[in-house]
Coordinates of C-alpha atoms and ligand atoms in Angstrom, one line a residue:
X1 CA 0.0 0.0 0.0
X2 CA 1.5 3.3 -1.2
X3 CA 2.5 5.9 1.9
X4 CA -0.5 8.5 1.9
X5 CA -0.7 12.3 1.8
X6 CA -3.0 14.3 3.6
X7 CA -4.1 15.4 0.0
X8 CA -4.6 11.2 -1.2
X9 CA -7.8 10.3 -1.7
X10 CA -7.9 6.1 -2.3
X11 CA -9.6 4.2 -4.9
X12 CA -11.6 1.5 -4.1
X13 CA -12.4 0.2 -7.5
X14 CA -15.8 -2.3 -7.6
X15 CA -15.7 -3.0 -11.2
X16 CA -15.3 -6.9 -10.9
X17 CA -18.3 -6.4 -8.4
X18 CA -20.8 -4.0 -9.1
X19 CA -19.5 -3.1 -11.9
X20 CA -20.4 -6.9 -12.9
X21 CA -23.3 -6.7 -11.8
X22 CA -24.3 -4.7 -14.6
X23 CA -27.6 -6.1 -16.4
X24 CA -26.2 -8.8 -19.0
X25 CA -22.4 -8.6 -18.1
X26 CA -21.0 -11.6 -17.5
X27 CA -17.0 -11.8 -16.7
X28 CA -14.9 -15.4 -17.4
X29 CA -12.1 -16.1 -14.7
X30 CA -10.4 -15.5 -17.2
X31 CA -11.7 -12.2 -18.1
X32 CA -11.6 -10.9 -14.5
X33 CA -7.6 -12.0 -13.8
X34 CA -6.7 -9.8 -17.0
X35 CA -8.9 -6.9 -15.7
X36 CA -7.7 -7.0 -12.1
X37 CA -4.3 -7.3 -13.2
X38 CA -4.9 -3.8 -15.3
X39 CA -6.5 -2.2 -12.4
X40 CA -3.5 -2.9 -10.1
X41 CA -1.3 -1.6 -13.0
X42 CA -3.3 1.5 -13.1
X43 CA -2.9 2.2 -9.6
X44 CA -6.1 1.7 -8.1
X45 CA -5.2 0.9 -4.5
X46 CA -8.4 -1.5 -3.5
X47 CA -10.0 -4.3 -6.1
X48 CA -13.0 -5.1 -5.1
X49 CA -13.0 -8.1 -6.5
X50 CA -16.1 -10.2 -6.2
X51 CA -18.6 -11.9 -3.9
X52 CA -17.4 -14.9 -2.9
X53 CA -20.2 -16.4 -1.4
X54 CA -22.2 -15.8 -4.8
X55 CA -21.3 -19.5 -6.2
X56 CA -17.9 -21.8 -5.9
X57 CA -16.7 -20.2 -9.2
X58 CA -17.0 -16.7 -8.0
X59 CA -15.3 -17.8 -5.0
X60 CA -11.9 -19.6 -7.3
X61 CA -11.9 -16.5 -9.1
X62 CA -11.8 -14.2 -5.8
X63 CA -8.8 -17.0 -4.6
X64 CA -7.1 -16.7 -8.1
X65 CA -7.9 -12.4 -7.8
X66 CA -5.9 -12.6 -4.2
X67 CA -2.9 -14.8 -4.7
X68 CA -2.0 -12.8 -8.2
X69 CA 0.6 -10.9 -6.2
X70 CA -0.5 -7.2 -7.3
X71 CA 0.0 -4.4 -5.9
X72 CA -3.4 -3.2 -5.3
X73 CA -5.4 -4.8 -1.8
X74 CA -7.7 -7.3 -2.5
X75 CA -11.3 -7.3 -1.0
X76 CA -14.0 -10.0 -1.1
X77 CA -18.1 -8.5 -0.6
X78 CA -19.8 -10.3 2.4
X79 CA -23.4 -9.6 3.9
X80 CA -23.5 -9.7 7.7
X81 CA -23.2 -13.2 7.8
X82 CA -20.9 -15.7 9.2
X83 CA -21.2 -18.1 6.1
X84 CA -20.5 -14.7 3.7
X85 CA -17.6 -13.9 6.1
X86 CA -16.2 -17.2 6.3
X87 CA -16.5 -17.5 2.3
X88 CA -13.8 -14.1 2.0
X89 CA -11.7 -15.3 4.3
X90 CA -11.4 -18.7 2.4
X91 CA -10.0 -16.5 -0.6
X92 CA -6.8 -15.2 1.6
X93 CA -8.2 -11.5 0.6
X94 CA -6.8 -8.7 2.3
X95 CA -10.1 -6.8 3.0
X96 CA -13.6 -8.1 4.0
X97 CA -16.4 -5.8 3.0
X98 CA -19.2 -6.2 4.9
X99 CA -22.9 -4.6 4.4
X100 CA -26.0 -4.6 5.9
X101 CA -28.9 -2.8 4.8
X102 CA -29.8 0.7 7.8
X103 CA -32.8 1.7 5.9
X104 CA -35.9 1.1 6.9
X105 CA -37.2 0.2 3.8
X106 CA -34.5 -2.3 3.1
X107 CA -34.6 -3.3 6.6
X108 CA -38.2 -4.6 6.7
X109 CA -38.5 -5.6 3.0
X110 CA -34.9 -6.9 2.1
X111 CA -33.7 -8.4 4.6
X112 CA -36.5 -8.7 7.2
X113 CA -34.4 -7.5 10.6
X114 CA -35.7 -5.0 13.2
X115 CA -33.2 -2.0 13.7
X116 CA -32.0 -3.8 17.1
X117 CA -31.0 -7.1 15.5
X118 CA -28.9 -4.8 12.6
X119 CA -26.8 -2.9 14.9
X120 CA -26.2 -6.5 16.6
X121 CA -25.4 -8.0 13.4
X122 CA -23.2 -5.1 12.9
X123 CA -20.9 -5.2 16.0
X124 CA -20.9 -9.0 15.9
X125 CA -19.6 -9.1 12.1
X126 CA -17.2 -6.4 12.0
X127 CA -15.6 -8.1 15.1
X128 CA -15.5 -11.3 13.5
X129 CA -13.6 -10.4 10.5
X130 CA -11.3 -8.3 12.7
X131 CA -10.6 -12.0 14.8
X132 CA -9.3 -13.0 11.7
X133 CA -7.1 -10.6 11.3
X134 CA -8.1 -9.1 8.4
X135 CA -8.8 -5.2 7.4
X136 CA -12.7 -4.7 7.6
X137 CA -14.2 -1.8 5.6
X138 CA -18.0 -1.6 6.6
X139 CA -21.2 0.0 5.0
X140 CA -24.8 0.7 6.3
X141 CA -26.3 -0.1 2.8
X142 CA -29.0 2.7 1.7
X143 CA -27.3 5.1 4.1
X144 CA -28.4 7.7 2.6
X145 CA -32.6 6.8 3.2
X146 CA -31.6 5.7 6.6
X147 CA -32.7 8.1 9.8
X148 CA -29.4 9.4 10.4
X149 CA -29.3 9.0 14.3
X150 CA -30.2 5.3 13.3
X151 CA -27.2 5.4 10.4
X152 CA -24.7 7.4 13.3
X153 CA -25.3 4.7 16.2
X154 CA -24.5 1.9 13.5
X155 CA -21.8 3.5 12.3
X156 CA -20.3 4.0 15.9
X157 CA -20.7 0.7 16.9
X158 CA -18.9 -0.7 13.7
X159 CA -16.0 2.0 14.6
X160 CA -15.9 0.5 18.2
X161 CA -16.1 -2.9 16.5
X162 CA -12.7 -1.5 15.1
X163 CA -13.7 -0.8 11.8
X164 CA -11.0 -0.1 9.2
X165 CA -12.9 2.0 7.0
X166 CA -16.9 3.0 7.2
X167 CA -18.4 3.7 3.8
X168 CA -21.3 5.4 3.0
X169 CA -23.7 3.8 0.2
X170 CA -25.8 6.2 -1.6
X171 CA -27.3 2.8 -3.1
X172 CA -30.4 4.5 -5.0
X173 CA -28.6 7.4 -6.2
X174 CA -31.1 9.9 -4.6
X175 CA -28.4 12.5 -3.3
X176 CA -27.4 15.3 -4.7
X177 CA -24.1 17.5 -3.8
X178 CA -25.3 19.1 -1.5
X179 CA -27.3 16.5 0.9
X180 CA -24.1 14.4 0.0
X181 CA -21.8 16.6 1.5
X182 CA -23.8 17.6 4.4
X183 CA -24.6 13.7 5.7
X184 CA -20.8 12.7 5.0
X185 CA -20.5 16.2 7.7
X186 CA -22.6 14.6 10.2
X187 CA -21.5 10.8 10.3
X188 CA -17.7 12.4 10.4
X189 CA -19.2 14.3 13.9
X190 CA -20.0 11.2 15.0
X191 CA -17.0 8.8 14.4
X192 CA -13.1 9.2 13.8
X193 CA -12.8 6.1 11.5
X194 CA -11.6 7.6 7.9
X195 CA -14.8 7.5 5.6
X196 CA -15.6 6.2 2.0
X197 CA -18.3 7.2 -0.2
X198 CA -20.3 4.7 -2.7
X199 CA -22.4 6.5 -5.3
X200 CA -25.0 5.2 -8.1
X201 CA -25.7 7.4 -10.9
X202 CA -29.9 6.9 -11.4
X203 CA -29.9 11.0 -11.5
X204 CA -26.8 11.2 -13.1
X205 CA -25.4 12.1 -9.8
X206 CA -22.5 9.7 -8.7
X207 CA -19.5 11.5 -9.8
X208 CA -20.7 14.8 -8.6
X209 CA -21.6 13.1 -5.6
X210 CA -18.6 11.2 -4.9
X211 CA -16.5 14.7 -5.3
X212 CA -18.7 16.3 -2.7
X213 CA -18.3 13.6 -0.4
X214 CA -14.6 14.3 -0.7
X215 CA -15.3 18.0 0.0
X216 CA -16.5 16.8 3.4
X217 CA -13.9 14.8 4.1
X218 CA -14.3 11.3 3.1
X219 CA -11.1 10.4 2.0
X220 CA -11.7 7.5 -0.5
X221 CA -14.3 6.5 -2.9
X222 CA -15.8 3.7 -4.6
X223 CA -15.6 3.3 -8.2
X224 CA -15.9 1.4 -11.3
X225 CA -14.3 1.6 -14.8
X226 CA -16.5 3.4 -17.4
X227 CA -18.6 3.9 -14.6
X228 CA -20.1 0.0 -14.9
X229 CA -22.8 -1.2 -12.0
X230 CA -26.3 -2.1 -10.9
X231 CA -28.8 -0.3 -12.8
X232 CA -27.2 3.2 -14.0
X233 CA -24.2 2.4 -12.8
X234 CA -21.7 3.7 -10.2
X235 CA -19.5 6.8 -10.2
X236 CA -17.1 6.8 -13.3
X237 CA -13.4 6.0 -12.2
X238 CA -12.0 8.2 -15.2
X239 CA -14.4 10.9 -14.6
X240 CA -13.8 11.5 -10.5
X241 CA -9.8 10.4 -10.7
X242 CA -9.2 13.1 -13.7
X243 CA -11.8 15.9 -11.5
X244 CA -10.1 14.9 -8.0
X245 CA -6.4 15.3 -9.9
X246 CA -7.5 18.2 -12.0
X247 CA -10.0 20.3 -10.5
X248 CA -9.5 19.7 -6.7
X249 CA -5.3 19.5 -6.9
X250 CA -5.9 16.2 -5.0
X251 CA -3.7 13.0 -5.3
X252 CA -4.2 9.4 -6.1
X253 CA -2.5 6.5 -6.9
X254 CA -3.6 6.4 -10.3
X255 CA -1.3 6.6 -13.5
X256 CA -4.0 8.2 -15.6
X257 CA -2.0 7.7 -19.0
X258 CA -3.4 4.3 -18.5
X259 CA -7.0 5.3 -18.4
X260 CA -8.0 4.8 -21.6
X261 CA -6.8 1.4 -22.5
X262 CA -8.5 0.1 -19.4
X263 CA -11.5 1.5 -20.4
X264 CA -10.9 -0.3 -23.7
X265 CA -9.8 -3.7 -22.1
X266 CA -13.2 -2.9 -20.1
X267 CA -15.7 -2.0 -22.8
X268 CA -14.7 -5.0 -24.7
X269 CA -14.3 -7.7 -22.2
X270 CA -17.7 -7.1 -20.7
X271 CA -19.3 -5.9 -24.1
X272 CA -20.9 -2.5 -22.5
X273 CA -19.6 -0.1 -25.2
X274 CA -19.0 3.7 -23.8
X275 CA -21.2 6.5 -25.4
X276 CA -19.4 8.6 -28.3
X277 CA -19.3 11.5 -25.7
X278 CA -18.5 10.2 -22.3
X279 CA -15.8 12.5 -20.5
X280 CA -12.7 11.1 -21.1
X281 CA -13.0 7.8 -22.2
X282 CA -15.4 8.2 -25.1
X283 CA -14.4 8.5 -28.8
X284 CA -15.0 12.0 -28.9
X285 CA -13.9 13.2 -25.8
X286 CA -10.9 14.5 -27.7
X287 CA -12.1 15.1 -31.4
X288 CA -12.6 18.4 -32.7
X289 CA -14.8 19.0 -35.9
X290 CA -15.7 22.4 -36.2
X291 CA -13.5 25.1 -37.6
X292 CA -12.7 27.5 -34.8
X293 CA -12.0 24.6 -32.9
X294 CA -9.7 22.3 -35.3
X295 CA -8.1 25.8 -35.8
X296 CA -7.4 27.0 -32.3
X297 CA -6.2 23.8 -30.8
X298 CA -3.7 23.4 -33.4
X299 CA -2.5 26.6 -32.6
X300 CA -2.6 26.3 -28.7
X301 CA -4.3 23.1 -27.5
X302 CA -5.3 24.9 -24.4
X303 CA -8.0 26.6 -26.3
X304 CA -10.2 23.7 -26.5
X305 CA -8.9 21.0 -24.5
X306 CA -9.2 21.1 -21.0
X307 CA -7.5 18.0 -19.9
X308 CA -4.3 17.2 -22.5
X309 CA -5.6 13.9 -24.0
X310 CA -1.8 12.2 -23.7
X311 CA -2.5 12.6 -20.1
X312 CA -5.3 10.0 -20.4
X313 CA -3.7 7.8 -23.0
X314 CA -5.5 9.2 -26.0
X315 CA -4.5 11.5 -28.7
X316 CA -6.3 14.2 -30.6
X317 CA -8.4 12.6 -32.9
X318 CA -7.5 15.0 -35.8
X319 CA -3.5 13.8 -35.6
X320 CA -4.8 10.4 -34.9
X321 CA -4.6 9.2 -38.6
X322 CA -1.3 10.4 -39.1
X323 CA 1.1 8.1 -37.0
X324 CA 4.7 7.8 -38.2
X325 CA 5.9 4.1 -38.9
X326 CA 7.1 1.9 -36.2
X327 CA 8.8 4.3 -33.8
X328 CA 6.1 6.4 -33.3
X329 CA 3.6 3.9 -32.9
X330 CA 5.9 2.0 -30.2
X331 CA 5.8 5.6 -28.4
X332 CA 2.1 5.9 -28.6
X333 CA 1.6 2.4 -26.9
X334 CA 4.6 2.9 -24.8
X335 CA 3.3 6.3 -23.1
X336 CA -0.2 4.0 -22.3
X337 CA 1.5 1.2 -20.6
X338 CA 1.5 -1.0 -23.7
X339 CA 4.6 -2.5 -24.6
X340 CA 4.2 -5.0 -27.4
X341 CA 7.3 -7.3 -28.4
X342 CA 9.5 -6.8 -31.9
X343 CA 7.4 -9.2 -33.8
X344 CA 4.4 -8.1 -32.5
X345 CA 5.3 -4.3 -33.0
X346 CA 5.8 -5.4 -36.3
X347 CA 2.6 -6.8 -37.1
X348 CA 0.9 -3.7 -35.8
X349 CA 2.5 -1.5 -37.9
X350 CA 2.0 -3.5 -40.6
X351 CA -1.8 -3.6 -40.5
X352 CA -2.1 0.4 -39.1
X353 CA -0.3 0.9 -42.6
X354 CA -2.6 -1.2 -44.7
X355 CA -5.4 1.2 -43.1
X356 CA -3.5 3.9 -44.1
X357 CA -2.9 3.1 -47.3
X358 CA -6.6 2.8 -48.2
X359 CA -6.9 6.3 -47.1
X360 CA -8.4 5.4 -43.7
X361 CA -7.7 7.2 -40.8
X362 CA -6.5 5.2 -37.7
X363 CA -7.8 6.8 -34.5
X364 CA -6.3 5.9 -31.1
X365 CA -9.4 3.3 -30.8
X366 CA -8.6 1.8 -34.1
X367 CA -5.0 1.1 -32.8
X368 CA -5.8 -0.4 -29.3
X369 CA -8.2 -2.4 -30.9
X370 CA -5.3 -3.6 -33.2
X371 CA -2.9 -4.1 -30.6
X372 CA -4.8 -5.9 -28.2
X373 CA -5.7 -8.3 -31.1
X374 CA -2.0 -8.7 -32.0
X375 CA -0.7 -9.2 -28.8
X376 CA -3.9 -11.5 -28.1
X377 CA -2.8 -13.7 -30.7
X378 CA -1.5 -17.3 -30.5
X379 CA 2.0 -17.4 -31.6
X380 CA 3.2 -18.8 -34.4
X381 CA 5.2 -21.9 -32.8
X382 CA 2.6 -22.5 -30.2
X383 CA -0.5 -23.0 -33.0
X384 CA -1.9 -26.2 -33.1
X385 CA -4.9 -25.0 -35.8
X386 CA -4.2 -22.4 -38.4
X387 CA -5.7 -20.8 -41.5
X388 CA -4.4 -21.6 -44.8
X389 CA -7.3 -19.9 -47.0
X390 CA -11.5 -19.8 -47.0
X391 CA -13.9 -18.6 -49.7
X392 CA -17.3 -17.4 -48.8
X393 CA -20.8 -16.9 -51.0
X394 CA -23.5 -15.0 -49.6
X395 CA -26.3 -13.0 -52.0
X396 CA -30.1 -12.4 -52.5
X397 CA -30.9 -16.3 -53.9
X398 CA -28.0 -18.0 -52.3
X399 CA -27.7 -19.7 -49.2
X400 CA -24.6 -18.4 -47.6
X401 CA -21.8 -20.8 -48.1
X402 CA -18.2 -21.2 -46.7
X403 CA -15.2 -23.5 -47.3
X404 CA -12.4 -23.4 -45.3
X405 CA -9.2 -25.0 -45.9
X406 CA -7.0 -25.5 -41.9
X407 CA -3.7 -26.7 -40.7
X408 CA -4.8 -29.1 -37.7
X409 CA -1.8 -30.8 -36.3
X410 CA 0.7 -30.2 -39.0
X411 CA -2.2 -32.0 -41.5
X412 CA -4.7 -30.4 -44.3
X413 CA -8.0 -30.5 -43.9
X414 CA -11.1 -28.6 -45.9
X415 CA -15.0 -28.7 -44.8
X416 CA -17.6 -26.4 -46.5
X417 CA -20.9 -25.6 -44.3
X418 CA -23.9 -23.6 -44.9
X419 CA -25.8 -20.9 -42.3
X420 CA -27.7 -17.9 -42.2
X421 CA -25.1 -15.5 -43.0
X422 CA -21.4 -16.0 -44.2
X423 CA -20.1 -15.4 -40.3
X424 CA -21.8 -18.3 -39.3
X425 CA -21.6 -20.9 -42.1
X426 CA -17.7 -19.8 -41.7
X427 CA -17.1 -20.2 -37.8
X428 CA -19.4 -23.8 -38.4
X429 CA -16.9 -25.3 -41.2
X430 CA -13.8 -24.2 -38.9
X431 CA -15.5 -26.0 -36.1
X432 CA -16.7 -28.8 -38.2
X433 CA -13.0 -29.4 -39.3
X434 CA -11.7 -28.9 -35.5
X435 CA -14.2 -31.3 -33.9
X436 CA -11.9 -34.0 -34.0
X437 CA -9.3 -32.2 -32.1
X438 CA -11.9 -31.2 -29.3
X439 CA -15.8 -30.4 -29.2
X440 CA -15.2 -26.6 -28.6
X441 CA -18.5 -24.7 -28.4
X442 CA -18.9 -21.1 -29.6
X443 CA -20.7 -19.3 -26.4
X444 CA -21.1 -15.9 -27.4
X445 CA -20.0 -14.0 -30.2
X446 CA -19.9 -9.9 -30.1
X447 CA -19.2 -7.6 -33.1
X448 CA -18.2 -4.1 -32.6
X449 CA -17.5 -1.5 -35.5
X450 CA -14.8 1.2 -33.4
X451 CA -14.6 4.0 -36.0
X452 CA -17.8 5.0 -38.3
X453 CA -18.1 4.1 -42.3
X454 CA -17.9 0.8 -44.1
X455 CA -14.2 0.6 -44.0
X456 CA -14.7 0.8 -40.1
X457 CA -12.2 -1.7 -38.3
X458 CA -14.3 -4.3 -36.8
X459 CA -13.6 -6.2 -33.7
X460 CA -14.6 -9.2 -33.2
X461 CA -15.1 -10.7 -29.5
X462 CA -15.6 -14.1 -28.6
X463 CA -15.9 -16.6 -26.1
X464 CA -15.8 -20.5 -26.4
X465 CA -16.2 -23.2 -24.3
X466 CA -14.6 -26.7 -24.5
X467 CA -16.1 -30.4 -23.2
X468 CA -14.8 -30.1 -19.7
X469 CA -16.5 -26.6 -19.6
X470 CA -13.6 -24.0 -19.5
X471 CA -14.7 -20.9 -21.3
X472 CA -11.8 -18.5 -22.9
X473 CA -12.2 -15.2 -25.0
X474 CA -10.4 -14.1 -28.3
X475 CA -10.5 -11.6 -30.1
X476 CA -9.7 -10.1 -33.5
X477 CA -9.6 -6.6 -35.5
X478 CA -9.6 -6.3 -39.2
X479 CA -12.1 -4.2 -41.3
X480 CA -13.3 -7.3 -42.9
X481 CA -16.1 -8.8 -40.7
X482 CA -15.8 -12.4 -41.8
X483 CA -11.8 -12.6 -41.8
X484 CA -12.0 -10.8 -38.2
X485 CA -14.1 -13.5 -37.1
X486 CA -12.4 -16.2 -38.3
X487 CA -9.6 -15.1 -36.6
X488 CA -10.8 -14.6 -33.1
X489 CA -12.5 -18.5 -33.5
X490 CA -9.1 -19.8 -34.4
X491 CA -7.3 -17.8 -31.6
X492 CA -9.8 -19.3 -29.1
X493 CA -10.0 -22.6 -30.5
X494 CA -6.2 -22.6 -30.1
X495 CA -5.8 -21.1 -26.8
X496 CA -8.5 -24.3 -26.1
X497 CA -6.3 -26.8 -27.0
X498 CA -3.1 -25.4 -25.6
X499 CA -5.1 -25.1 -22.7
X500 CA -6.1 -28.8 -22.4
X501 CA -2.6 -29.8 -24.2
X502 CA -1.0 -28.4 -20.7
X503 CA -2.9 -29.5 -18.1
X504 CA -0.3 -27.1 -15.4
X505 CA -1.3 -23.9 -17.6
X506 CA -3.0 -21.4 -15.5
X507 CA -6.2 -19.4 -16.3
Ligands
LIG1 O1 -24.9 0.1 -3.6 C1 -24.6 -0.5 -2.5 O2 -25.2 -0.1 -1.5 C2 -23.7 -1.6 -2.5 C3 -23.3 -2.1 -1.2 C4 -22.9 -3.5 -1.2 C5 -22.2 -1.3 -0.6 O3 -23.2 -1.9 -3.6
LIG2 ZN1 -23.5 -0.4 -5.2

């Protein structure tokens, strides 16, 4: 844990957690070790990183999560319950977070306790995890509809139940700035114990919440990347880190330069894309169209732009296009934490220049997308399937047809199939061909165009499953839709296989 400033403010991020419980997100183990491992990178100093007592693979991936060795704490949700308790502290995590709902609407109708057996539950939970040894940050869920000598007398007895840290759920996002700031001013008359602050955006609120809270003296807050979470979602990482750094001259342990690939890794991982104009993190947030504009911020970026957008790992989207062969593009990744090897530098360049030379312009999404897809990539030595060509007919009065002609095991193999579209009669002849090697089930399959137009690069997500059910995601960007997805079902098929082919390989 990094030494703290009077003028640090912590992250707590709660992307693996709220953030997944987003409606229709749905992380792999996989998935959720790549983005933990990016959070700790960035510098978050607390990953929340799942409820282990959800189910016994939420609980492996919270174990995984807390032996990875990062930097970053790790902290496993609990409700005030021994069983929920006892399921964290299986995982080795560093923090327990324990809730219990102090309103009396959740009270009666959500968990069905009186206010006596709450504060009970309170002092007798909190003091369990601290038996164990382990930091405890506690929260009176729906603080913020609780009667606040209710909310103070639960929040003093979790304090003298020693209490690491007592944070304050605004659950519904009903608060604005001001109530915010004023109930964070009352609970801090009433206890010493630093404070946190947990916000939900239904009114649009969270961020400008979350900063208020820190006005009043709560000194870290709960976040999640692209601002992910139940319902509306919680307070935007990006958003409060670059205000609290910016605007408030406040510290934290975030390297922001690597804010916008995480958003990226986020966005694609989960498959919630981020609006064209979210602060920050969305494609425009640094594009200038109008003339005025384009003009003055060529002249003196500080015109227009508000937040330099190298600071954030992007780059102006009008000098986007224009990135110089294979030193420049290795400084572009390097200055956002990317650092691909020579051969796959090589490749990347090779492909940003084949956009290029159709007269395409390659935004800072558009190369991400291309890197991650590079460096996501089986290597050559290590492929046990590979491509040698395909063909593909689709039209008005033809049933959509593909042949594909693979490498499996050093041998040649072709299989033609048929489906509703060329994507699909294309990904069924690869597995057709590959069900020898192993019956590997495509699971989901998510196409995203990054930059507008029909030469748009597409990226293709997906995530397959093999017979002893492991799921792993691949991915692939190319502006062709059918070669992009062939590639990501060959990556995945192969990472399958390798998988399987070495039982000690970790996930
Ligand atoms: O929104 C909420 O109240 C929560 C709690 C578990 C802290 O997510
Ligand atoms: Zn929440």
């Amino acid at each position: 844990m990094k030494a703290k400033s009077s003028d640090y403010i912590q992250i707590f991020d709660t992307t693996l957690r709220d953030g997944e419980q987003t409606p229709g997100v749905s992380l792999t183990m996989e998935d959720k070790i790549e983005i933990a491992r990016q959070l700790s990178k960035l510098g978050v100093d607390v990953i929340e990183a799942g409820s282990p007592m959800s189910s016994e693979g939420e609980k492996r991936v919270v174990k995984e999560i807390a032996k990875a060795g990062l930097e970053a704490e790790v902290c496993g949700l609990a409700r005030a319950t021994r069983s929920d308790i006892d399921a964290a502290i299986d995982c080795d995590v560093d923090v327990v977070h324990v809730f219990i709902p102090t309103s009396p609407v959740q009270m009666k109708y959500a968990v069905n306790m009186t206010p006596e057996q709450v504060l009970s539950a309170t002092v007798d939970h909190v003091e369990y995890v601290k038996r164990h040894g382990l930091k405890c940050e506690f929260s009176p869920m729906d603080a913020t509809r609780s009667e606040l000598g209710f909310l103070k007398q639960v929040c003093q007895a979790a304090e003298k139940a020693k209490a690491d840290m007592l944070n304050i759920p605004d659950t519904v996002g009903i608060m604005i700035p001001k109530t915010m700031s004023k109930l964070i001013e009352e609970v801090r008359k009433a206890v010493k114990v630093p404070i946190s602050v947990h916000c939900h955006d239904d009114f649009g609120m969270a961020v400008a919440n979350s900063l208020a809270a820190v006005e009043a003296g709560a000194t870290q807050v709960h976040a999640t990347i692209n601002g992910l979470g139940e319902r509306a979602g919680n307070a935007s990482l990006e958003e409060v880190v670059m205000a609290l750094h910016m605007i408030y001259k406040l510290k934290t342990g975030i390297n922001s330069r690597l804010l916008y690939s995480t958003s990226r890794m986020v966005a694609t991982l989960t498959g919630i894309f981020v609006q064209a104009n979210k602060a920050i993190v969305g494609e425009n947030a640094f594009a200038h169209e109008s003339g005025i504009h384009t003009r003055g911020v060529t002249v003196k970026p500080l015109t227009f732009e508000p937040i330099k957008p190298e600071s954030v790992g992007r780059t102006r989207k009008l000098v986007a296009g224009k990135l110089a062969g294979t030193r420049g593009i290795k400084a572009e990744l390097q200055e956002i934490g990317i650092h691909p090897t020579e051969d796959q530098l090589k490749e990347i360049v090779r492909r940003v220049k084949e956009l290029g030379d159709k007269g395409k312009m390659v935004t800072d999404a558009d190369l991400l997308a291309l890197t991650s897809a590079v460096m996501g990539e089986v290597i050559a030595e290590e492929k046990i399937v590979d491509l040698c060509d395909m063909a593909v007919v689709t039209g008005i009065k033809v049933i959509p047809t593909a042949s594909v002609r693979l490498v499996l095991d050093g041998k040649e193999y072709i299989a033609a199939e048929t489906g509703v579209g060329p994507v699909d009669a294309v990904l069924k002849a690869i597995q057709k061909l590959t069900s020898n090697l192993a019956k590997i089930r495509l699971n989901e399959y998510r196409l995203e165009a990054i930059t507008g137009g029909s030469n748009a690069v597409a990226e293709v997500v997906i995530k397959v499953e093999d017979e002893r059910g492991h799921i792993v995601s691949a991915r692939a960007a190319r502006e062709d839709i059918v070669m992009a997805s062939v590639e990501a079902m060959i990556n995945g098929i192969n990472k399958c296989l390798i998988k399987n082919r070495k039982p000690g390989k970790k996930e």
